[in-house]
């Protein structure tokens, strides 16, 4: 079997030549405000037209490149989608780390930062120490269903009701514990409370013995981009933490440029 050609070990070069060529085409497209012809791209990258055409076809299939009209190309919408996701993750994580550490020091419990990906939340940062009152069960990169978590409930509560019903149908609202909400009508009532209160709880719905409190984080456009939650043993959760979590989430939102309408 033929092996992919590799580049030299020069700094800045990739190991697989086709990736290097793909990046060169994307860079060439990024330099131009208007759609670029195959001939122009070939000249700018030094690639043979047939090679450039073959790679561009694959990039079009992946939605990384769009055909503006026959023979011309421009950067694809998927790059915007991926870029916005990366921006949200990086900005939220950077803005959240300090406030998360402060909240952890004040409560002594694990503090989690999560984002939504499809029908799940993904933990992207955590403030925790050995003296925390509970064992860390889900590490950074872990996932959990939306309806079983405090942060997931926030995303569902502020989503379009039609999307929530579609989520319930799609997932079947599978439960993990005896406390899990598996009935669509009960979930709707729960989400109405979350929206009215501005924060969410997980009452041992994902894991027995663990309760969580979460508040939403919004970006400069007002979009809900992440959730901040505190986890603790079920018999140790304190209502005083609700205000602390909400204030910390508001602090992170402000760092992202969000301006609350509340006085």
Short mmCIF file of C-alpha atoms in Angstrom, two decimals:
data_model
loop_
_atom_site.label_atom_id
_atom_site.label_comp_id
_atom_site.label_asym_id
_atom_site.label_seq_id
_atom_site.Cartn_x
_atom_site.Cartn_y
_atom_site.Cartn_z
CA UNK A 1 0.00 0.00 0.00
CA UNK A 2 1.33 3.42 -0.94
CA UNK A 3 2.21 5.62 2.03
CA UNK A 4 1.36 9.36 2.13
CA UNK A 5 4.25 11.54 1.07
CA UNK A 6 5.74 13.37 4.00
CA UNK A 7 7.39 16.73 4.18
CA UNK A 8 10.79 17.41 5.65
CA UNK A 9 11.12 18.23 9.34
CA UNK A 10 11.40 21.96 8.67
CA UNK A 11 9.69 24.04 11.31
CA UNK A 12 6.11 24.90 10.38
CA UNK A 13 5.62 22.05 7.89
CA UNK A 14 3.10 19.29 8.36
CA UNK A 15 3.94 15.61 8.19
CA UNK A 16 1.35 14.75 5.54
CA UNK A 17 1.71 16.59 2.26
CA UNK A 18 -1.98 16.63 1.37
CA UNK A 19 -2.78 18.50 4.58
CA UNK A 20 -0.11 21.06 3.78
CA UNK A 21 -1.65 21.53 0.33
CA UNK A 22 -5.14 21.80 1.78
CA UNK A 23 -4.00 24.49 4.22
CA UNK A 24 -2.26 26.39 1.43
CA UNK A 25 -5.52 26.49 -0.53
CA UNK A 26 -7.49 27.67 2.50
CA UNK A 27 -4.88 30.35 3.18
CA UNK A 28 -5.05 31.50 -0.45
CA UNK A 29 -8.84 31.76 -0.24
CA UNK A 30 -8.61 33.64 3.06
CA UNK A 31 -6.38 36.29 1.48
CA UNK A 32 -9.02 37.22 -1.10
CA UNK A 33 -12.31 38.97 -0.31
CA UNK A 34 -13.97 37.67 -3.49
CA UNK A 35 -14.35 34.17 -4.97
CA UNK A 36 -11.12 32.89 -6.56
CA UNK A 37 -10.76 30.92 -9.76
CA UNK A 38 -9.05 27.54 -9.95
CA UNK A 39 -6.37 29.03 -12.19
CA UNK A 40 -5.64 31.80 -9.70
CA UNK A 41 -5.53 29.35 -6.79
CA UNK A 42 -3.16 27.13 -8.70
CA UNK A 43 -0.87 30.07 -9.34
CA UNK A 44 -0.97 31.32 -5.76
CA UNK A 45 -0.26 27.91 -4.21
CA UNK A 46 2.05 26.43 -6.82
CA UNK A 47 -0.20 23.40 -7.10
CA UNK A 48 -0.98 21.76 -10.42
CA UNK A 49 -4.56 22.64 -11.44
CA UNK A 50 -5.65 18.99 -11.34
CA UNK A 51 -4.23 18.58 -7.83
CA UNK A 52 -5.84 21.80 -6.62
CA UNK A 53 -9.15 20.79 -8.19
CA UNK A 54 -9.13 17.38 -6.52
CA UNK A 55 -8.41 18.83 -3.07
CA UNK A 56 -10.98 21.61 -3.53
CA UNK A 57 -13.64 19.03 -4.39
CA UNK A 58 -12.97 17.28 -1.08
CA UNK A 59 -13.08 20.60 0.78
CA UNK A 60 -16.41 21.44 -0.87
CA UNK A 61 -17.82 18.07 0.22
CA UNK A 62 -16.69 18.85 3.80
CA UNK A 63 -18.30 22.34 3.54
CA UNK A 64 -14.95 23.95 4.30
CA UNK A 65 -15.05 25.55 0.84
CA UNK A 66 -18.05 26.69 -1.23
CA UNK A 67 -18.36 26.95 -5.00
CA UNK A 68 -19.49 30.52 -5.60
CA UNK A 69 -20.12 29.80 -9.28
CA UNK A 70 -18.64 27.32 -11.75
CA UNK A 71 -14.86 27.48 -11.54
CA UNK A 72 -14.59 29.83 -8.54
CA UNK A 73 -14.28 29.11 -4.83
CA UNK A 74 -14.60 30.83 -1.47
CA UNK A 75 -14.28 29.82 2.17
CA UNK A 76 -17.19 27.69 3.38
CA UNK A 77 -19.73 28.33 6.11
CA UNK A 78 -18.46 25.40 8.16
CA UNK A 79 -15.30 27.34 8.90
CA UNK A 80 -17.46 30.05 10.46
CA UNK A 81 -19.31 27.45 12.53
CA UNK A 82 -16.08 25.88 13.74
CA UNK A 83 -14.48 29.27 14.33
CA UNK A 84 -17.38 30.46 16.44
CA UNK A 85 -17.24 27.27 18.49
CA UNK A 86 -13.52 27.66 19.11
CA UNK A 87 -13.95 31.35 19.94
CA UNK A 88 -16.70 30.60 22.43
CA UNK A 89 -14.68 27.88 24.13
CA UNK A 90 -11.47 29.86 24.35
CA UNK A 91 -13.05 33.13 25.43
CA UNK A 92 -15.32 31.53 27.99
CA UNK A 93 -12.55 29.41 29.45
CA UNK A 94 -10.16 32.35 29.66
CA UNK A 95 -12.77 34.60 31.26
CA UNK A 96 -14.00 31.92 33.64
CA UNK A 97 -10.84 30.51 35.16
CA UNK A 98 -10.23 33.24 37.74
CA UNK A 99 -13.86 33.57 38.92
CA UNK A 100 -14.17 29.77 39.04
CA UNK A 101 -11.17 29.51 41.35
CA UNK A 102 -12.65 32.19 43.61
CA UNK A 103 -15.99 30.38 43.76
CA UNK A 104 -14.23 27.12 44.56
CA UNK A 105 -12.24 28.76 47.35
CA UNK A 106 -15.44 30.23 48.80
CA UNK A 107 -17.42 26.97 48.76
CA UNK A 108 -14.77 24.24 48.84
CA UNK A 109 -16.73 22.32 46.18
CA UNK A 110 -15.98 21.47 42.53
CA UNK A 111 -16.94 24.22 40.08
CA UNK A 112 -17.64 23.21 36.48
CA UNK A 113 -17.76 25.08 33.18
CA UNK A 114 -19.81 23.41 30.44
CA UNK A 115 -20.99 24.11 26.92
CA UNK A 116 -23.67 22.52 24.77
CA UNK A 117 -22.85 20.21 21.90
CA UNK A 118 -25.95 18.75 20.29
CA UNK A 119 -27.98 16.80 22.83
CA UNK A 120 -25.26 16.86 25.49
CA UNK A 121 -23.24 19.19 27.63
CA UNK A 122 -19.44 18.94 27.56
CA UNK A 123 -17.31 19.87 30.56
CA UNK A 124 -14.55 22.19 29.32
CA UNK A 125 -13.03 23.44 32.60
CA UNK A 126 -13.09 22.57 36.29
CA UNK A 127 -11.89 24.15 39.50
CA UNK A 128 -11.31 21.44 42.07
CA UNK A 129 -8.88 20.48 44.82
CA UNK A 130 -8.15 17.45 46.96
CA UNK A 131 -10.04 19.00 49.87
CA UNK A 132 -13.28 19.14 47.86
CA UNK A 133 -16.15 17.44 49.61
CA UNK A 134 -16.78 14.92 46.83
CA UNK A 135 -14.95 12.77 44.34
CA UNK A 136 -14.74 14.13 40.81
CA UNK A 137 -16.78 11.78 38.64
CA UNK A 138 -16.72 13.55 35.27
CA UNK A 139 -13.45 15.02 34.11
CA UNK A 140 -12.88 17.78 31.58
CA UNK A 141 -14.07 16.45 28.22
CA UNK A 142 -16.82 14.36 29.82
CA UNK A 143 -20.37 14.51 28.49
CA UNK A 144 -23.86 14.20 29.91
CA UNK A 145 -27.46 14.44 28.59
CA UNK A 146 -29.03 17.88 28.71
CA UNK A 147 -32.14 16.97 30.70
CA UNK A 148 -30.17 15.26 33.48
CA UNK A 149 -27.88 18.18 34.32
CA UNK A 150 -28.32 21.65 35.76
CA UNK A 151 -26.42 23.31 32.91
CA UNK A 152 -28.27 21.23 30.33
CA UNK A 153 -31.58 22.40 31.76
CA UNK A 154 -30.46 26.00 31.28
CA UNK A 155 -29.84 25.40 27.58
CA UNK A 156 -33.21 23.66 27.20
CA UNK A 157 -35.06 26.32 29.19
CA UNK A 158 -33.89 29.12 26.91
CA UNK A 159 -34.31 27.14 23.69
CA UNK A 160 -37.34 27.21 21.42
CA UNK A 161 -40.08 24.94 22.87
CA UNK A 162 -40.31 23.13 19.52
CA UNK A 163 -36.63 22.26 19.78
CA UNK A 164 -37.15 20.98 23.32
CA UNK A 165 -40.01 18.73 22.18
CA UNK A 166 -37.84 17.45 19.34
CA UNK A 167 -35.06 16.76 21.85
CA UNK A 168 -37.46 14.78 24.06
CA UNK A 169 -38.63 12.71 21.10
CA UNK A 170 -35.11 12.17 19.79
CA UNK A 171 -33.58 11.10 23.10
CA UNK A 172 -36.57 9.46 24.74
CA UNK A 173 -35.54 11.32 27.92
CA UNK A 174 -33.63 8.28 29.16
CA UNK A 175 -32.95 8.37 32.90
CA UNK A 176 -29.88 7.53 34.96
CA UNK A 177 -31.37 7.49 38.48
CA UNK A 178 -34.75 7.24 40.20
CA UNK A 179 -34.80 11.06 40.30
CA UNK A 180 -34.24 11.56 36.57
CA UNK A 181 -36.92 13.51 34.72
CA UNK A 182 -38.15 11.18 31.99
CA UNK A 183 -41.64 12.59 31.38
CA UNK A 184 -41.94 15.40 28.78
CA UNK A 185 -44.68 17.24 30.70
CA UNK A 186 -42.65 17.18 33.90
CA UNK A 187 -39.60 18.40 32.00
CA UNK A 188 -41.60 21.33 30.60
CA UNK A 189 -42.66 22.33 34.11
CA UNK A 190 -39.10 22.07 35.33
CA UNK A 191 -37.79 24.22 32.47
CA UNK A 192 -40.45 26.86 33.14
CA UNK A 193 -39.16 27.13 36.71
CA UNK A 194 -35.57 27.34 35.50
CA UNK A 195 -36.42 30.16 33.11
CA UNK A 196 -38.34 32.06 35.78
CA UNK A 197 -35.64 31.70 38.41
CA UNK A 198 -32.62 32.23 36.17
CA UNK A 199 -30.77 29.25 37.61
CA UNK A 200 -31.12 25.46 37.52
CA UNK A 201 -30.71 22.53 39.86
CA UNK A 202 -29.85 18.87 39.40
CA UNK A 203 -31.44 16.89 42.24
CA UNK A 204 -29.47 13.61 42.01
CA UNK A 205 -30.82 13.19 38.48
CA UNK A 206 -27.51 12.30 36.85
CA UNK A 207 -25.81 10.62 39.81
CA UNK A 208 -27.24 9.55 43.13
CA UNK A 209 -25.63 11.42 46.00
CA UNK A 210 -24.71 14.47 43.91
CA UNK A 211 -26.64 17.72 43.51
CA UNK A 212 -25.72 20.71 41.37
CA UNK A 213 -26.64 24.37 41.01
CA UNK A 214 -26.01 26.18 37.72
CA UNK A 215 -26.29 29.64 36.17
CA UNK A 216 -25.92 30.65 32.54
CA UNK A 217 -23.09 32.57 30.88
CA UNK A 218 -23.90 34.87 27.94
CA UNK A 219 -21.68 36.50 25.36
CA UNK A 220 -21.75 40.06 24.03
CA UNK A 221 -24.72 39.25 21.79
CA UNK A 222 -26.74 37.90 24.70
CA UNK A 223 -26.48 34.31 23.52
CA UNK A 224 -26.26 31.58 26.16
CA UNK A 225 -22.83 30.09 25.45
CA UNK A 226 -21.97 28.15 28.61
CA UNK A 227 -23.09 27.23 32.08
CA UNK A 228 -21.34 27.49 35.43
CA UNK A 229 -22.23 24.87 38.02
CA UNK A 230 -21.22 23.81 41.48
CA UNK A 231 -21.43 20.15 42.50
CA UNK A 232 -21.63 18.82 46.03
CA UNK A 233 -22.78 15.83 48.06
CA UNK A 234 -26.57 15.82 48.12
CA UNK A 235 -26.84 16.42 51.87
CA UNK A 236 -24.31 19.26 51.83
CA UNK A 237 -25.71 21.62 49.18
CA UNK A 238 -26.42 25.08 50.58
CA UNK A 239 -28.97 27.53 49.21
CA UNK A 240 -26.52 30.35 49.92
CA UNK A 241 -24.53 29.08 46.95
CA UNK A 242 -27.29 30.02 44.50
CA UNK A 243 -26.49 33.72 44.74
CA UNK A 244 -22.75 33.03 44.58
CA UNK A 245 -23.07 30.93 41.44
CA UNK A 246 -25.34 33.50 39.78
CA UNK A 247 -23.02 36.39 40.64
CA UNK A 248 -19.97 34.49 39.37
CA UNK A 249 -21.73 33.60 36.11
CA UNK A 250 -22.74 37.26 35.71
CA UNK A 251 -19.13 38.30 36.29
CA UNK A 252 -17.94 35.96 33.53
CA UNK A 253 -20.71 37.16 31.21
CA UNK A 254 -19.66 40.78 31.80
CA UNK A 255 -16.08 39.85 30.90
CA UNK A 256 -17.42 38.52 27.59
CA UNK A 257 -19.15 41.84 26.91
CA UNK A 258 -22.66 40.97 28.03
CA UNK A 259 -24.64 43.89 29.41
CA UNK A 260 -27.45 42.84 31.71
CA UNK A 261 -30.71 44.76 31.39
CA UNK A 262 -31.21 44.57 35.12
CA UNK A 263 -30.34 47.67 37.08
#
